[in-house]
CSV table of C-alpha atoms in Angstrom, one decimal:
chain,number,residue,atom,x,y,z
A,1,UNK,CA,87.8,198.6,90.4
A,2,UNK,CA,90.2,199.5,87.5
A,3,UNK,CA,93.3,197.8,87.6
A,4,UNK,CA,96.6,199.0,86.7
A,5,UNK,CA,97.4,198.3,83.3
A,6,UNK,CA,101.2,197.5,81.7
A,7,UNK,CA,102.0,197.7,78.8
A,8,UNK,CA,104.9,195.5,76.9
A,9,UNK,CA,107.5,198.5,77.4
A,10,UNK,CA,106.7,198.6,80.8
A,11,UNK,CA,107.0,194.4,81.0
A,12,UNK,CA,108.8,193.8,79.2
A,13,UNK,CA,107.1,189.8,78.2
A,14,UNK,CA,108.0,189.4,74.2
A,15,UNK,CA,105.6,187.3,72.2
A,16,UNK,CA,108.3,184.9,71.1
A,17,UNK,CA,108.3,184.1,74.9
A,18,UNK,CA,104.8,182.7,74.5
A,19,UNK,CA,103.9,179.3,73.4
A,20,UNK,CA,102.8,179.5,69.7
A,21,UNK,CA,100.0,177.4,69.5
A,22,UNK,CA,98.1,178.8,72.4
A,23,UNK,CA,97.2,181.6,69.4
A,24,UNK,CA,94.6,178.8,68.1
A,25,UNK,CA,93.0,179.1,71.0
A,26,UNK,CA,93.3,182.6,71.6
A,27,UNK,CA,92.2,183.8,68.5
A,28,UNK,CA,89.1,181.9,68.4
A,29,UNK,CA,87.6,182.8,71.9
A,30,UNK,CA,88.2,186.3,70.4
A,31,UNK,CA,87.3,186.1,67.0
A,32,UNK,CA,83.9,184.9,68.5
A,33,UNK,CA,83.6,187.9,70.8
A,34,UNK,CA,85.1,186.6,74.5
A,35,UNK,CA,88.2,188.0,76.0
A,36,UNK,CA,91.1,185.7,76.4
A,37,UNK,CA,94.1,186.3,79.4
A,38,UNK,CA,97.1,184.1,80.1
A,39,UNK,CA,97.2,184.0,84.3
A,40,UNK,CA,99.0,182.7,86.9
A,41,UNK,CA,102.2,180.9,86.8
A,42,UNK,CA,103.1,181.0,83.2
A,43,UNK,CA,103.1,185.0,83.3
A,44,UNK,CA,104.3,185.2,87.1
A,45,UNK,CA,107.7,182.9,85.5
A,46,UNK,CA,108.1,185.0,82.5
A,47,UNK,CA,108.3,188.4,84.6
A,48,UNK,CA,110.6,186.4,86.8
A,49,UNK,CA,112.9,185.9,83.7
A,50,UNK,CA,112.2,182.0,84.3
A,51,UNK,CA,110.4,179.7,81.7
A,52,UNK,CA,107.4,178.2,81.7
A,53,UNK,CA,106.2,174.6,82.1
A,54,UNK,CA,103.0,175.7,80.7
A,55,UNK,CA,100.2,178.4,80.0
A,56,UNK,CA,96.5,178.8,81.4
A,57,UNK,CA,93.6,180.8,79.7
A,58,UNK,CA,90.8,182.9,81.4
A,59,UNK,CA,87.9,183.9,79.8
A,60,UNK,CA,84.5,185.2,80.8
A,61,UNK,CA,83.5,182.1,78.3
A,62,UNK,CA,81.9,179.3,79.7
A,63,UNK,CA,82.8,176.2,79.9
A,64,UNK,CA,79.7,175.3,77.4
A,65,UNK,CA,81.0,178.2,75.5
A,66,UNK,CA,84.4,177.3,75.2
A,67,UNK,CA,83.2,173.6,74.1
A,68,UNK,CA,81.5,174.9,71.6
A,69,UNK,CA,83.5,176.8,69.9
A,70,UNK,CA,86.6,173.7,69.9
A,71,UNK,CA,85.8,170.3,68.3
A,72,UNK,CA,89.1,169.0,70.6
A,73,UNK,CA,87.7,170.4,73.9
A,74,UNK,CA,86.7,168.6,77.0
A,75,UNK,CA,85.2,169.5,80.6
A,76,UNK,CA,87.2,167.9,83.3
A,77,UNK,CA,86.0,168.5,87.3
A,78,UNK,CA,83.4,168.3,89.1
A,79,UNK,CA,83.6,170.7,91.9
A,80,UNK,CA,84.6,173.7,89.5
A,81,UNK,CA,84.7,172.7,85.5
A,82,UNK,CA,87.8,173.7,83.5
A,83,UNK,CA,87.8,172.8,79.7
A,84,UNK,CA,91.2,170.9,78.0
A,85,UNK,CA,91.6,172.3,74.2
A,86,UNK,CA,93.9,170.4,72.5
A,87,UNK,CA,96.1,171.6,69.4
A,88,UNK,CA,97.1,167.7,69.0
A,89,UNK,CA,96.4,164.2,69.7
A,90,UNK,CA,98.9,165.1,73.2
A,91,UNK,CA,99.0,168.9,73.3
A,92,UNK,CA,96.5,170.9,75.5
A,93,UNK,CA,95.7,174.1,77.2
A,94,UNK,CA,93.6,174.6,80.2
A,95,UNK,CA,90.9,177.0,79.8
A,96,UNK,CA,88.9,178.2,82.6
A,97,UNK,CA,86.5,180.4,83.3
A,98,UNK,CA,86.5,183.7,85.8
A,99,UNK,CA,85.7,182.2,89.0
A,100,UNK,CA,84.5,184.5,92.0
A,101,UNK,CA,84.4,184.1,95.5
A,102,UNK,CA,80.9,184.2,97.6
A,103,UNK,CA,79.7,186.7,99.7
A,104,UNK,CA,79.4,185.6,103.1
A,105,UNK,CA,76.0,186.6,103.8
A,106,UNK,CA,75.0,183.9,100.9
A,107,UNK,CA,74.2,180.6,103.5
A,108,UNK,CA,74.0,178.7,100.4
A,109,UNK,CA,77.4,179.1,99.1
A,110,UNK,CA,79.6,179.9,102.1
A,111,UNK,CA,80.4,177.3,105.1
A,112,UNK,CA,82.7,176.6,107.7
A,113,UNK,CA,83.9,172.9,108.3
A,114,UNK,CA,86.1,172.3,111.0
A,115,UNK,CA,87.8,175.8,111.2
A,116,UNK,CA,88.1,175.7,106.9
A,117,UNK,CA,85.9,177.8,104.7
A,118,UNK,CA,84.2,176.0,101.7
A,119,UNK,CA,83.1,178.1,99.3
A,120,UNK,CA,81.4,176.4,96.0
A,121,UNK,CA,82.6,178.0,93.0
A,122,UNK,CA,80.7,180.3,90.6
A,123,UNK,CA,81.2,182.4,88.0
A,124,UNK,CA,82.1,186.1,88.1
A,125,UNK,CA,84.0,189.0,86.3
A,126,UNK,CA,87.6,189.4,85.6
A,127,UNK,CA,87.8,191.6,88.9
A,128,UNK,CA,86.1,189.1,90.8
A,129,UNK,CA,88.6,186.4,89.8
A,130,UNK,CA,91.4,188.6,90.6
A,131,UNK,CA,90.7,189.0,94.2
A,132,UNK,CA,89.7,185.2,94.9
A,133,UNK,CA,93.3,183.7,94.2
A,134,UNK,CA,96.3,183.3,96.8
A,135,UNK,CA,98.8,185.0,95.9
A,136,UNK,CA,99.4,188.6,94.5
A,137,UNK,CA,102.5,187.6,92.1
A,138,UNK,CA,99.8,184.7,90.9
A,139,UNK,CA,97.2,187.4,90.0
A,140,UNK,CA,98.0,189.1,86.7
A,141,UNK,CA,96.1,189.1,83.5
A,142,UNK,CA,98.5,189.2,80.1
A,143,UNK,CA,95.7,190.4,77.3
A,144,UNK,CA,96.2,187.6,74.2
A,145,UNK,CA,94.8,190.3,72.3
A,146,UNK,CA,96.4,193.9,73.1
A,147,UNK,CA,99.5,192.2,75.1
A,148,UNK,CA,98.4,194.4,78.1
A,149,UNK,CA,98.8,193.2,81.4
A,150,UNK,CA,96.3,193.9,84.0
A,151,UNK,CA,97.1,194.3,87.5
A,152,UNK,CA,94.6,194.8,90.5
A,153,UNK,CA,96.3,193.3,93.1
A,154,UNK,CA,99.6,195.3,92.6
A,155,UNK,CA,101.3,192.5,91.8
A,156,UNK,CA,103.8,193.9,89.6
A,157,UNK,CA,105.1,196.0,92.1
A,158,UNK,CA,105.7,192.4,93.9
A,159,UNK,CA,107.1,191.2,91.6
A,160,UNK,CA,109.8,194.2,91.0
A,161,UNK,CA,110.6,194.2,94.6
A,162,UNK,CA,110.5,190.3,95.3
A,163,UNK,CA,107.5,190.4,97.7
A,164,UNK,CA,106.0,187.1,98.1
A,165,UNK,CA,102.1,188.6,99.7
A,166,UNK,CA,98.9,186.9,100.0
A,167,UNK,CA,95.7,189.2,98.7
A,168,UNK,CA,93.5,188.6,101.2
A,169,UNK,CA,94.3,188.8,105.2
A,170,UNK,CA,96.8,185.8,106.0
A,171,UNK,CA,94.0,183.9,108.5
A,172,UNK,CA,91.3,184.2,106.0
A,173,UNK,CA,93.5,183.0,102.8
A,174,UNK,CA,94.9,180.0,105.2
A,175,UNK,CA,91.1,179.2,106.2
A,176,UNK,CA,90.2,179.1,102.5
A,177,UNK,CA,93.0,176.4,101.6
A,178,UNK,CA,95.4,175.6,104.1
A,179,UNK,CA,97.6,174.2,101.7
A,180,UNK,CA,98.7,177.8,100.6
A,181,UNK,CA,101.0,177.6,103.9
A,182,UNK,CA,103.0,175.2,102.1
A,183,UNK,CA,103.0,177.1,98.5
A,184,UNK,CA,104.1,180.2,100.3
A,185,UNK,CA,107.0,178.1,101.4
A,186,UNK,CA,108.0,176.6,98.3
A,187,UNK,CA,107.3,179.5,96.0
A,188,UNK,CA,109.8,181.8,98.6
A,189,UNK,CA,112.4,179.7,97.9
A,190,UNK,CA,111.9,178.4,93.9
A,191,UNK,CA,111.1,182.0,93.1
A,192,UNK,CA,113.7,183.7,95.3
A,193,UNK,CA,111.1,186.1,97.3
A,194,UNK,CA,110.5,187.2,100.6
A,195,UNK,CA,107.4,186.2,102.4
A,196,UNK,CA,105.8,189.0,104.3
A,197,UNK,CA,106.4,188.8,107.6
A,198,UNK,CA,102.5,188.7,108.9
A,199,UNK,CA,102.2,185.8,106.2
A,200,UNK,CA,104.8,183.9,108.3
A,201,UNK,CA,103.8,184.5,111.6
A,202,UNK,CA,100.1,183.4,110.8
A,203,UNK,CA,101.7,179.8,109.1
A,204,UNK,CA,103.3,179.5,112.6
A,205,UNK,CA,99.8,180.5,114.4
A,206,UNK,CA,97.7,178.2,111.6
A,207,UNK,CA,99.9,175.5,111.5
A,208,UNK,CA,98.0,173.0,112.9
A,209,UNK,CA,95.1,173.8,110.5
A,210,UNK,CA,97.0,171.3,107.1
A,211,UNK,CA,95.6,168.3,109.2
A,212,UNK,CA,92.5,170.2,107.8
A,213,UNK,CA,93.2,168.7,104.4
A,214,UNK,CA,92.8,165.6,102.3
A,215,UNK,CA,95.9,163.5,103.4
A,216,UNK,CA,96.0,161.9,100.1
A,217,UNK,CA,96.2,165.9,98.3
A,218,UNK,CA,99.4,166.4,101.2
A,219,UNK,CA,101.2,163.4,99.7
A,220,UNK,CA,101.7,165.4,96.1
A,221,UNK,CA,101.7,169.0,97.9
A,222,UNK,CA,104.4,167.5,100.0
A,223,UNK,CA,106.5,166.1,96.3
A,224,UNK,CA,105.9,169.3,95.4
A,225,UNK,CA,108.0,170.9,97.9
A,226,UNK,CA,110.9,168.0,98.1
A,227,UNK,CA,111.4,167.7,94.4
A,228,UNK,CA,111.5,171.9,93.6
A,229,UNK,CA,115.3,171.5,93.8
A,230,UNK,CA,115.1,173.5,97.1
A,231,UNK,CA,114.4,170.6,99.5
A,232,UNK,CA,117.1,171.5,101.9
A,233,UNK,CA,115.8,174.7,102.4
A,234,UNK,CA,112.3,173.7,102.3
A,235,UNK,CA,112.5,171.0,104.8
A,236,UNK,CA,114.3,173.8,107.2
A,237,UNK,CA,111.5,175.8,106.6
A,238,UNK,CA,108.3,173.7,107.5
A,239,UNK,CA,110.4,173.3,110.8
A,240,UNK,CA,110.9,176.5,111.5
A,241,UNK,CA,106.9,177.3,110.6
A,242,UNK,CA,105.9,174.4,112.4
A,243,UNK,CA,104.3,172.4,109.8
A,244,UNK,CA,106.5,169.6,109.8
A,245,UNK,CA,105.5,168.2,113.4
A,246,UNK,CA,101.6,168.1,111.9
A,247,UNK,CA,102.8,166.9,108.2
A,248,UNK,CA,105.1,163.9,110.3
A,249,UNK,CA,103.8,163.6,113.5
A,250,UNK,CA,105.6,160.4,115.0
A,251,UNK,CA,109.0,161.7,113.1
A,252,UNK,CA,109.0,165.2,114.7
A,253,UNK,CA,108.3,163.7,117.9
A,254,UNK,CA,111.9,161.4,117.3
A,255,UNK,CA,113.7,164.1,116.4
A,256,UNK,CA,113.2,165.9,119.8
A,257,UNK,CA,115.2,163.0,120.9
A,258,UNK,CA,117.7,161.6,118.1
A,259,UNK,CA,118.7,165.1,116.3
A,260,UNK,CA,121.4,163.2,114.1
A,261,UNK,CA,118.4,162.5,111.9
A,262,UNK,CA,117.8,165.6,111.2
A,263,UNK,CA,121.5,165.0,109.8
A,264,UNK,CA,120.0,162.3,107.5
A,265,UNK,CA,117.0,164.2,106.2
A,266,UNK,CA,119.3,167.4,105.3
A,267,UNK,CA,121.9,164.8,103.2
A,268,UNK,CA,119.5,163.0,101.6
A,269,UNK,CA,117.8,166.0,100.5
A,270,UNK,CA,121.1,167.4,99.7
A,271,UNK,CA,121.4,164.4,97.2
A,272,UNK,CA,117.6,164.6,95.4
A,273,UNK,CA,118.3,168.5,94.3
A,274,UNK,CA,121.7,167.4,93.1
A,275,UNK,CA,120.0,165.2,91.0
A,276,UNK,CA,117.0,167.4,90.0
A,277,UNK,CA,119.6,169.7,89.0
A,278,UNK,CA,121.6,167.3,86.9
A,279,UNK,CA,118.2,166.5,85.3
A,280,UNK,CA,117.8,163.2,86.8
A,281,UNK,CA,114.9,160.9,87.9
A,282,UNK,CA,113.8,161.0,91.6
A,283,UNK,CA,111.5,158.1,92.8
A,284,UNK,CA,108.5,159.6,94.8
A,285,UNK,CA,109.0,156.7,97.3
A,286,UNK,CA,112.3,158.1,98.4
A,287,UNK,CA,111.9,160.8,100.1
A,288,UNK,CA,108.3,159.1,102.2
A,289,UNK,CA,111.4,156.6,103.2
A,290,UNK,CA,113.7,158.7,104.3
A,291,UNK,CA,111.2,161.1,106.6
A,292,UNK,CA,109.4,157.9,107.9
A,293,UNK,CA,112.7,156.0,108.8
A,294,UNK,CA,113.3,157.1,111.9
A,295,UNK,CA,109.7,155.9,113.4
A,296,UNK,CA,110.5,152.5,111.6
A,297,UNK,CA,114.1,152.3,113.1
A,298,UNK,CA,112.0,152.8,116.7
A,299,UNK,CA,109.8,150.5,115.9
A,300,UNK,CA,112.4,147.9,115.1
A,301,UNK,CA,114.4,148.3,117.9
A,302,UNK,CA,111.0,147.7,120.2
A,303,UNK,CA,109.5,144.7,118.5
A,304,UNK,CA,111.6,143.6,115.0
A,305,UNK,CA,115.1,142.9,117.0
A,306,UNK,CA,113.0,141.0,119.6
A,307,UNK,CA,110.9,139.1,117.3
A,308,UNK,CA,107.6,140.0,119.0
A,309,UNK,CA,106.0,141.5,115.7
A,310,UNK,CA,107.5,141.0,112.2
A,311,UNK,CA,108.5,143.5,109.9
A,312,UNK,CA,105.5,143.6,108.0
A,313,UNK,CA,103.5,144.1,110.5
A,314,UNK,CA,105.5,147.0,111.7
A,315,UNK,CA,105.6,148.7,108.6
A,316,UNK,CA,101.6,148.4,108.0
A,317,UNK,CA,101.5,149.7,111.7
A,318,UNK,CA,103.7,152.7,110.6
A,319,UNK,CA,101.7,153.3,107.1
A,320,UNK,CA,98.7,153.0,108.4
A,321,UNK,CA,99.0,155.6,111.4
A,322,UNK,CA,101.0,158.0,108.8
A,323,UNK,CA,97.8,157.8,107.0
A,324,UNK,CA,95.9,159.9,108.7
A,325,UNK,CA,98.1,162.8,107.6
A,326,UNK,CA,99.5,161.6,104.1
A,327,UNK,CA,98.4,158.9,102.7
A,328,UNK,CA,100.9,157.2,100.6
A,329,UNK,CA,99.5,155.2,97.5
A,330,UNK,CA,99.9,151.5,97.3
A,331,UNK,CA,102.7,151.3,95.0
A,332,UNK,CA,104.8,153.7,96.6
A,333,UNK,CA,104.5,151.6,99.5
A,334,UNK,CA,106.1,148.4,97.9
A,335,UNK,CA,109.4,150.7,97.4
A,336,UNK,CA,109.5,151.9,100.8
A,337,UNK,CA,109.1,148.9,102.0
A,338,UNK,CA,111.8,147.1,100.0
A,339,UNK,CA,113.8,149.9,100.8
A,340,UNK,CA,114.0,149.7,104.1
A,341,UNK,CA,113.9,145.4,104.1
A,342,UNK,CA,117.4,145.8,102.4
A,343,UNK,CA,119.3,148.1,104.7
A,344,UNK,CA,121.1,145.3,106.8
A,345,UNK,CA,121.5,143.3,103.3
A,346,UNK,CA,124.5,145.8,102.6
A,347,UNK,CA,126.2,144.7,105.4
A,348,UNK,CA,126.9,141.2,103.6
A,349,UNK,CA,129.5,141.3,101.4
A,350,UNK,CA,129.6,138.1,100.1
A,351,UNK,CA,129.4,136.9,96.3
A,352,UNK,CA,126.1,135.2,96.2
A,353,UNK,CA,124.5,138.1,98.6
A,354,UNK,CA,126.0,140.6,95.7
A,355,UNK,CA,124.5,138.5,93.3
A,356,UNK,CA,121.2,138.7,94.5
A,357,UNK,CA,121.1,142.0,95.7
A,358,UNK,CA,122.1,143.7,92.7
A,359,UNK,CA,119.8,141.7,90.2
A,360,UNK,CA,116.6,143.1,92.1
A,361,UNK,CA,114.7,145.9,90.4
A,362,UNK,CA,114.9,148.3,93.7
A,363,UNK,CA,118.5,147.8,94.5
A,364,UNK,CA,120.0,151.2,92.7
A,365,UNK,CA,116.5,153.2,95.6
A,366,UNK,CA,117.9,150.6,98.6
A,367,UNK,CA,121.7,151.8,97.7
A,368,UNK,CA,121.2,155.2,97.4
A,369,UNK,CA,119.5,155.2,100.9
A,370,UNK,CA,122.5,152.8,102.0
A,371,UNK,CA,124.9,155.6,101.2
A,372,UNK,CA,123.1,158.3,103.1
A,373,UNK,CA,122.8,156.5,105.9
A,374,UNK,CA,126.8,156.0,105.7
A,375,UNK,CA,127.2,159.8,105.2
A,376,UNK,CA,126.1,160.2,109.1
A,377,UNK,CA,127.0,156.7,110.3
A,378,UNK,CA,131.1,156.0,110.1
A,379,UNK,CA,129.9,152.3,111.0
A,380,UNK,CA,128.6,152.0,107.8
A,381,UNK,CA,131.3,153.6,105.6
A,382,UNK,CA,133.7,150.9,104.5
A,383,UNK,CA,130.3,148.9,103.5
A,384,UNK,CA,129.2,151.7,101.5
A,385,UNK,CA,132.7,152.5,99.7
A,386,UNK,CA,132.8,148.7,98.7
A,387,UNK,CA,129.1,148.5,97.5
A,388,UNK,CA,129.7,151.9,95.3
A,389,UNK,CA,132.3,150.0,93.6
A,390,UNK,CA,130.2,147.0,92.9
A,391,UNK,CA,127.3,148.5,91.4
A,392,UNK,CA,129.5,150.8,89.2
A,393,UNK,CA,130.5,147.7,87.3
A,394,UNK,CA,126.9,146.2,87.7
A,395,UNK,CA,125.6,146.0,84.1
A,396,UNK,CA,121.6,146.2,85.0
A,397,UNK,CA,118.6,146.6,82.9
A,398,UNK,CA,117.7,149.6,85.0
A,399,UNK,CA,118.0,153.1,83.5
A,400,UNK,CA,121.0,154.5,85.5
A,401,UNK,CA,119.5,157.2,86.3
A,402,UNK,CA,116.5,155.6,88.0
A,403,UNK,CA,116.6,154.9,91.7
């Protein structure tokens, strides 16, 4: 198949818009006779008028190939290799070679595991990689060399009228990789495009299949999504799409009966894009806290307030049965868990409590929750007008704009 080809009147991409030092390793892969294509998300931002975080090669090179020809170069994976060339001691690009998908009449290379397809990776042509990735708007080809782009999936027309469309047939691409459900969610709303409306319907339909998927892979997909600057939004969405109830299980369940956290989720959220906006820090642990709360608050109304279980045995309970559809790394944990330890610790106001709340290293993460809660909770919003006046004066080694 010939693909449509662009020229840079048509696109309008300059070259000034292109990381310099990605022509080191352009021009060698095609000073030594391979073909070398930026692809994906750097070109897909740069149509967008949006910049880059960073820029991916393909080649029909090996990763072997590519090795050879770079005395900086390294193979990283294991499932599919992709090469690191680095331009300094800190400085790399990913290179990575066209990939194709497998027919399905090859046993050997095609499987289906619990309603998933597996496919192992091999090597193919520049038409087979094309038609093996997600999205359309993710599936152009800029030419390092001639500055064509190279279009097969109509993606540029896409692009020009802010269609947000899957190349292959919804239920197939969502059997491949479930976890496309929840890109199509956060690239609609960090790219401003419209998802088609048979993409939709099928996340609704398919939503049960992201239980499919590594839970530790959902606890960075899920990041990913909070921390775009669109988390409001985002979190509206999975609800709407029905991923939320399998993503937080024991939450959704809650919120069937105790809507005012919903409330909470939506101002918290509210407050981490603020502060990705402002260009601020957000801890990871944060937002695992704030979607989990509302099973712990259960929890210590049924057992903590009684004093049949303690609280760390409630919050392993609540960690441990989370697990099974994110798991939530071990140091991520201790911040939750100081977190939530220190919630009834704001409602002492006296000086040696002050003292020793605000000289520990997590009281700017247990505050910040302290003052969401207050935001839905009137009982709580005298306490948190006097504690935002104590820890502007507290003079902390903590970078202010950690939480």
């Amino acid at each position: 198949m010939n693909p449509k080809k662009y020229s840079q009147k048509d696109h309008g991409i300059q070259r000034s818009n292109i990381d310099s030092d990605i022509d080191i390793v352009a021009e060698t892969l095609i000073g030594n006779g391979y073909q070398a294509f930026l692809v994906g998300g750097c070109l897909r931002d740069m149509l967008l008028g949006k910049t880059p975080k960073d820029f991916d090669i393909v080649t029909e090179a090996s990763p072997n190939e590519i090795c050879s020809l770079f005395s900086n170069a390294r193979i990283i994976g294991k499932r599919f290799k992709i090469v690191h060339v680095y331009v300094n001691e800190k400085k790399y690009f990913e290179v990575s070679t066209f990939r194709s998908d497998v027919k399905k009449h090859d046993k050997k290379k095609f499987k289906k595991v619990n309603g998933l397809i597996k496919r192992d990776n091999i090597y193919g042509t520049i038409n087979q990689d094309a038609f093996r990735r997600d999205f359309t708007i993710n599936s152009l080809y800029y030419d390092l060399d001639s500055g064509i782009i190279h279009d097969y999936v109509d993606g540029m027309n896409d692009i020009k009228n802010k269609k947000l469309r899957l190349i292959k047939k919804p239920s197939l691409s969502f059997q491949e990789d479930p976890v496309r459900m929840l890109r199509a969610i956060r690239f609609e709303t960090k790219l401003g495009l419209k998802l088609t409306d048979d993409c939709r319907q099928t996340i609704k339909n398919m939503s049960h299949q992201i239980n499919g998927i590594s839970p530790y892979r959902l606890f960075d997909e899920v990041l990913k999504i909070m921390h775009s600057g669109h988390g409001v939004e985002n979190y509206k969405k999975l609800r709407e799409e029905k991923l939320f109830e399998h993503l937080f299980p024991f939450t959704h369940k809650i919120l069937e009966d105790f809507s005012i956290y919903d409330d909470f989720f939506i101002c918290a959220l509210r407050n981490t894009d603020m502060r990705i906006k402002d260009g601020l820090h957000v801890n990871p642990s944060f937002i695992y806290a704030v979607f989990l709360w509302p099973y712990y608050k259960v929890l210590e109304d049924k057992y903590i307030n009684n004093n049949s279980r303690s609280i760390d045995d409630v919050f392993r309970h609540i960690i441990e049965s989370q697990s099974k559809y994110i798991s939530i790394p071990d140091f991520f944990q201790n911040t939750i868990f100081s977190i939530w330890s220190l919630q009834s610790s704001f409602l002492n106001l006296s000086k040696r409590n002050i003292h020793y709340l605000t000289k520990l290293d997590k009281f700017r993460a247990a505050y910040d929750f302290f003052y969401i809660r207050s935001q839905i909770n009137d009982e709580f919003k005298s306490y948190a007008d006097k504690w935002y006046e104590i820890q502007k004066n507290v003079k902390s080694v903590k970078n202010k704009k950690n939480r």
